[in-house]
Each structure stands twice: as structure tokens, then as C-alpha cells.
Short mmCIF file of C-alpha atoms in Angstrom, two decimals:
data_model
loop_
_atom_site.label_atom_id
_atom_site.label_comp_id
_atom_site.label_asym_id
_atom_site.label_seq_id
_atom_site.Cartn_x
_atom_site.Cartn_y
_atom_site.Cartn_z
CA UNK A 8 -25.29 49.38 4.43
CA UNK A 9 -21.66 48.48 5.10
CA UNK A 10 -20.19 45.39 3.48
CA UNK A 11 -16.78 43.84 4.18
CA UNK A 12 -15.45 41.46 1.52
CA UNK A 13 -12.45 39.24 2.21
CA UNK A 14 -11.41 41.91 4.71
CA UNK A 15 -8.22 41.74 6.73
CA UNK A 16 -6.33 44.16 8.94
CA UNK A 17 -3.48 44.10 11.42
CA UNK A 18 -1.47 46.24 13.76
CA UNK A 19 2.30 46.07 13.46
CA UNK A 20 3.12 42.42 12.92
CA UNK A 21 -0.16 41.22 14.46
CA UNK A 22 -3.08 39.96 12.38
CA UNK A 23 -6.33 41.22 13.93
CA UNK A 24 -8.88 40.21 11.28
CA UNK A 25 -8.49 37.96 8.25
CA UNK A 26 -10.78 36.79 5.42
CA UNK A 27 -13.82 38.50 6.95
CA UNK A 28 -17.10 38.75 5.05
CA UNK A 29 -19.70 40.75 6.97
CA UNK A 30 -22.67 43.05 6.53
CA UNK A 31 -23.98 45.89 8.70
CA UNK A 32 -27.56 46.64 7.71
CA UNK A 33 -29.55 49.84 7.41
CA UNK A 34 -32.07 50.80 10.12
CA UNK A 35 -29.90 48.85 12.54
CA UNK A 36 -27.84 49.76 15.60
CA UNK A 37 -24.84 47.44 15.79
CA UNK A 38 -22.56 47.14 18.82
CA UNK A 39 -18.96 46.21 18.01
CA UNK A 40 -17.43 44.28 20.92
CA UNK A 41 -14.26 42.35 21.63
CA UNK A 42 -11.43 42.00 24.09
CA UNK A 43 -8.98 44.88 24.51
CA UNK A 44 -6.50 45.05 21.68
CA UNK A 45 -8.52 42.95 19.23
CA UNK A 46 -9.03 45.79 16.75
CA UNK A 47 -12.37 47.51 17.41
CA UNK A 48 -11.04 51.02 16.83
CA UNK A 49 -8.78 49.81 14.03
CA UNK A 50 -11.75 48.30 12.21
CA UNK A 51 -13.86 51.45 12.61
CA UNK A 52 -11.03 53.65 11.34
CA UNK A 53 -10.65 51.42 8.27
CA UNK A 54 -14.37 51.64 7.48
CA UNK A 55 -14.18 55.41 7.98
CA UNK A 56 -11.38 55.68 5.42
CA UNK A 57 -8.86 56.77 8.06
CA UNK A 58 -6.77 53.60 7.98
CA UNK A 59 -5.79 52.34 4.54
CA UNK A 60 -3.64 49.43 5.70
CA UNK A 61 -6.20 46.71 5.10
CA UNK A 62 -6.79 43.98 2.57
CA UNK A 63 -10.03 43.18 0.82
CA UNK A 64 -12.88 45.57 0.12
CA UNK A 65 -15.01 47.93 2.20
CA UNK A 66 -18.27 49.02 0.56
CA UNK A 67 -20.66 51.68 1.85
CA UNK A 68 -23.91 51.72 -0.06
CA UNK A 69 -22.15 49.79 -2.83
CA UNK A 70 -19.30 52.32 -3.11
CA UNK A 71 -15.75 51.08 -2.62
CA UNK A 72 -14.28 53.51 -0.09
CA UNK A 73 -10.75 52.98 -1.42
CA UNK A 74 -11.68 54.68 -4.69
CA UNK A 75 -14.18 57.23 -3.36
CA UNK A 76 -13.18 60.90 -3.42
CA UNK A 77 -13.06 62.56 0.03
CA UNK A 78 -16.18 64.61 -0.70
CA UNK A 79 -18.09 61.49 -1.77
CA UNK A 80 -16.96 59.64 1.35
CA UNK A 81 -18.01 62.52 3.61
CA UNK A 82 -21.53 62.23 2.19
CA UNK A 83 -21.62 58.48 2.84
CA UNK A 84 -20.21 58.24 6.36
CA UNK A 85 -19.89 60.32 9.53
CA UNK A 86 -17.47 59.43 12.33
CA UNK A 87 -17.72 60.34 16.02
CA UNK A 88 -14.41 59.70 17.79
CA UNK A 89 -13.59 59.29 21.46
CA UNK A 90 -11.71 62.59 21.54
CA UNK A 91 -13.52 65.57 22.97
CA UNK A 92 -13.03 68.59 20.67
CA UNK A 93 -11.28 71.57 22.23
CA UNK A 94 -12.10 74.65 20.16
CA UNK A 95 -12.14 77.84 22.23
CA UNK A 96 -15.35 79.88 22.04
CA UNK A 97 -17.06 77.58 19.54
CA UNK A 98 -20.76 77.33 20.26
CA UNK A 99 -22.63 74.06 20.13
CA UNK A 100 -24.62 75.24 17.14
CA UNK A 101 -21.43 76.13 15.25
CA UNK A 102 -20.09 72.64 15.96
CA UNK A 103 -23.25 71.05 14.55
CA UNK A 104 -23.19 73.39 11.55
CA UNK A 105 -19.74 71.99 10.73
CA UNK A 106 -21.53 68.79 9.78
CA UNK A 107 -22.91 70.54 6.71
CA UNK A 108 -19.41 71.18 5.31
CA UNK A 109 -19.70 68.48 2.59
CA UNK A 110 -22.63 70.41 1.07
CA UNK A 111 -21.71 74.08 1.45
CA UNK A 112 -19.00 74.47 -1.20
CA UNK A 113 -15.75 76.38 -0.89
CA UNK A 114 -17.38 79.43 0.73
CA UNK A 115 -18.84 77.41 3.58
CA UNK A 116 -22.06 79.43 3.60
CA UNK A 117 -25.13 77.71 4.99
CA UNK A 118 -28.37 77.96 3.07
CA UNK A 119 -31.79 78.13 4.67
CA UNK A 120 -32.13 74.40 3.96
CA UNK A 121 -28.80 73.71 5.70
CA UNK A 122 -29.91 75.68 8.77
CA UNK A 123 -33.17 73.74 8.86
CA UNK A 124 -31.23 70.46 8.82
CA UNK A 125 -29.08 71.70 11.69
CA UNK A 126 -32.21 72.65 13.65
CA UNK A 127 -33.69 69.21 13.05
CA UNK A 128 -30.47 67.46 14.10
CA UNK A 129 -30.31 69.41 17.35
CA UNK A 130 -33.95 68.74 18.11
CA UNK A 131 -33.50 65.02 17.40
CA UNK A 132 -30.55 64.80 19.80
CA UNK A 133 -32.01 67.08 22.51
CA UNK A 134 -29.19 69.61 22.11
CA UNK A 135 -31.21 72.62 20.96
CA UNK A 136 -31.49 73.87 24.54
CA UNK A 137 -27.79 74.66 24.73
CA UNK A 138 -27.17 75.67 21.11
CA UNK A 139 -25.56 78.99 22.09
CA UNK A 140 -23.40 77.65 24.90
CA UNK A 141 -19.65 77.21 24.35
CA UNK A 142 -18.74 73.62 23.60
CA UNK A 143 -16.14 73.69 26.39
CA UNK A 144 -18.85 74.42 28.97
CA UNK A 145 -20.68 71.14 28.42
CA UNK A 146 -20.55 67.95 30.39
CA UNK A 147 -19.13 64.87 28.69
CA UNK A 148 -22.63 63.55 28.00
CA UNK A 149 -23.84 66.84 26.56
CA UNK A 150 -20.73 67.17 24.39
CA UNK A 151 -21.20 63.64 23.07
CA UNK A 152 -24.77 64.51 22.08
CA UNK A 153 -23.54 67.59 20.20
CA UNK A 154 -21.01 65.48 18.28
CA UNK A 155 -23.80 63.05 17.40
CA UNK A 156 -25.96 66.00 16.31
CA UNK A 157 -23.13 67.07 14.00
CA UNK A 158 -23.03 63.56 12.53
CA UNK A 159 -26.82 63.64 12.04
CA UNK A 160 -26.55 67.05 10.35
CA UNK A 161 -23.98 65.55 7.99
CA UNK A 162 -26.92 63.51 6.66
CA UNK A 163 -25.07 60.30 5.82
CA UNK A 164 -26.48 56.78 5.57
CA UNK A 165 -23.74 55.49 7.90
CA UNK A 166 -22.62 56.76 11.32
CA UNK A 167 -19.65 55.22 13.16
CA UNK A 168 -18.91 55.91 16.83
CA UNK A 169 -15.80 54.85 18.73
CA UNK A 170 -16.55 54.16 22.42
CA UNK A 171 -19.30 56.81 22.69
CA UNK A 172 -20.34 55.73 26.21
CA UNK A 173 -16.85 55.68 27.75
CA UNK A 174 -17.18 58.76 29.94
CA UNK A 175 -20.86 58.55 30.79
CA UNK A 176 -22.58 57.30 33.93
CA UNK A 177 -24.85 54.25 33.70
CA UNK A 178 -28.12 56.13 32.98
CA UNK A 179 -26.28 58.26 30.43
CA UNK A 180 -24.99 55.19 28.62
CA UNK A 181 -28.46 53.73 28.23
CA UNK A 182 -29.94 57.08 27.18
CA UNK A 183 -27.25 57.52 24.52
CA UNK A 184 -27.81 54.02 23.12
CA UNK A 185 -31.56 54.60 23.02
CA UNK A 186 -30.89 57.83 21.10
CA UNK A 187 -28.68 55.99 18.60
CA UNK A 188 -31.25 53.23 18.14
CA UNK A 189 -33.95 55.81 17.50
CA UNK A 190 -31.80 57.57 14.91
CA UNK A 191 -31.01 54.29 13.16
CA UNK A 192 -34.64 53.18 13.00
CA UNK A 193 -36.26 56.51 12.12
CA UNK A 194 -33.57 57.60 9.66
CA UNK A 195 -32.93 54.19 8.05
CA UNK A 196 -29.26 54.57 9.01
CA UNK A 197 -26.51 52.04 9.58
CA UNK A 198 -25.07 52.96 12.99
CA UNK A 199 -22.12 51.04 14.42
CA UNK A 200 -20.57 51.82 17.81
CA UNK A 201 -17.71 50.14 19.61
CA UNK A 202 -17.99 49.46 23.31
CA UNK A 203 -16.40 47.53 26.18
CA UNK A 204 -19.74 47.37 27.99
CA UNK A 205 -21.39 44.04 27.31
CA UNK A 206 -24.59 44.95 29.16
CA UNK A 207 -25.19 47.91 26.87
CA UNK A 208 -24.36 45.93 23.73
CA UNK A 209 -26.56 42.97 24.57
CA UNK A 210 -29.47 44.98 25.96
CA UNK A 211 -29.74 47.93 23.58
CA UNK A 212 -28.25 47.00 20.19
CA UNK A 213 -30.21 45.36 17.36
CA UNK A 214 -27.12 43.47 16.24
CA UNK A 215 -23.76 42.57 17.78
CA UNK A 216 -20.48 42.23 15.91
CA UNK A 217 -18.03 40.27 18.05
CA UNK A 218 -14.36 40.17 17.14
CA UNK A 219 -13.27 36.56 17.55
CA UNK A 220 -9.72 36.80 16.18
CA UNK A 221 -9.15 36.54 13.34
CA UNK A 222 -12.87 36.39 12.58
CA UNK A 223 -15.90 38.60 13.10
CA UNK A 224 -19.23 37.16 14.27
CA UNK A 225 -22.37 39.19 13.49
CA UNK A 226 -25.62 38.09 15.12
CA UNK A 227 -28.52 39.34 17.17
CA UNK A 228 -27.76 39.76 20.89
CA UNK A 229 -29.72 36.60 21.69
CA UNK A 230 -27.90 34.58 19.06
CA UNK A 231 -24.46 35.78 20.16
CA UNK A 232 -25.18 34.78 23.77
CA UNK A 233 -26.60 31.40 22.73
CA UNK A 234 -23.51 30.71 20.62
CA UNK A 235 -21.32 30.68 23.73
CA UNK A 236 -18.80 33.02 22.10
CA UNK A 237 -19.23 35.75 24.72
CA UNK A 238 -18.58 33.33 27.59
CA UNK A 239 -15.59 31.84 25.81
CA UNK A 240 -13.91 35.07 24.78
CA UNK A 241 -14.60 37.10 27.92
CA UNK A 242 -14.33 34.20 30.38
CA UNK A 243 -17.63 35.04 32.04
CA UNK A 244 -20.78 33.14 32.84
CA UNK A 245 -23.91 34.45 31.09
CA UNK A 246 -27.16 34.02 32.98
CA UNK A 247 -30.69 34.22 31.60
CA UNK A 248 -33.72 35.69 33.35
#
């Protein structure tokens, strides 16, 4: 579980979030939404320990990330960014194996147990079929699945993803969100992904975190729609079927 206590963050001289108390539960897929420039990526980077310019406290599984050693943090949280990795000649399997780095020691040697975890991660994400292909040969959707497989292999209770559906077609977006939901539910993981796509967030996520500057609303999709906050912030008319 992720917990924010009296959390605040800004960008330059702008306050994005202030005095936020929020929880992101285990076995739950949460979509983080908000208007452009309201701090979705900034918030994820803070929770990931990549942005230290925040106030308040961020807890992952009860551990304050500001005092956690890098190795401890890498066993608590995995991050999948929007950037596509460009590593010449790296196979997909080698990319997923990199997720075991927090457990392999200074030599970086994988044990039989590590290899079994990698196999399971690739099976769970439907990437085993192209394990030996170069990462650069994959489509955007396939590459995104490999990066998720690496995060699964890292075996953390929390996975954060920044705009994972950005470069996918519509069927690919829904398939990816269904994959993330399955991983959250079956693995008892807290999975949070940012997105601009309201249809995906409201149709596929268990929970929605809506940045309503300087606050953060966390509700079920139905509750967030009923609150009127989506219509107000995005200036759209929500219809029910």
C-alpha cells in the first residue's frame, strides 16, 4: 500500500498538490488522471523516490521512502517510465532479467530461483514468445509488455507506470489495462498508472485518483463520475448508459 501524509509538491514556483492525505490500496489498479500540467508525472516520480522536492511523508508498506536505502526501495517499488529503452542487441529476456538486480548481489549472477521468477513474469505478461528477440525489434506495445515483465520480475508490492498506454492503439490500451488489473488482483499488488485517457481510467481501473489542484480525490470510477469532478475539471458532459 502507498500512503501520502500531508503531502505537497510543486514545479518551479507553482504549487501542484498541498496538504494531501491519500491511500492507494493493495490488490487494486488505480488510474491517476488530471489535466495537463497538474502534476501526474511529478507525483509518480516523488512516490518512486526520483523527486525529493516534496513536503510531507510518502510511505510504501509502512516504510518512509525518504529514509529507505536504495536497495530497500528497489525491493518495495518498480517504476515503468514512458521512455522506450534503447540498448543495442539486448534481448527481451535480458531486459526482464534486469528486474532481478536488487536480489543478485554485486556479481549480478542469477540463481535458478531468479530464472524461474523471470520465466513466470514473462509468461504472466505474454512476452515469453519473443524472449530471444532484440528489444529494438519490438513494437511499442510489445516493448511496453517487456518493461512490465521486468517490473513483475522485480517482485515488488508496488508498481508505478507513467502513461503506459500513450503509444498504443485502442485495443492495445484496453489489453494492457486488463493485464495490469490481473497482475494487481492475482499478485496483491498496488499498481498505479497515469493516463490522459478518461475512457480507460473509468472503464478499467478499480480506483481513480483525480488531481483537483491542489487536492487529490481518490474514489471508485462510479463515485468520481457521480461527484461531478470529472465534468468540472475536464469541461465535458458525462453520460450514463
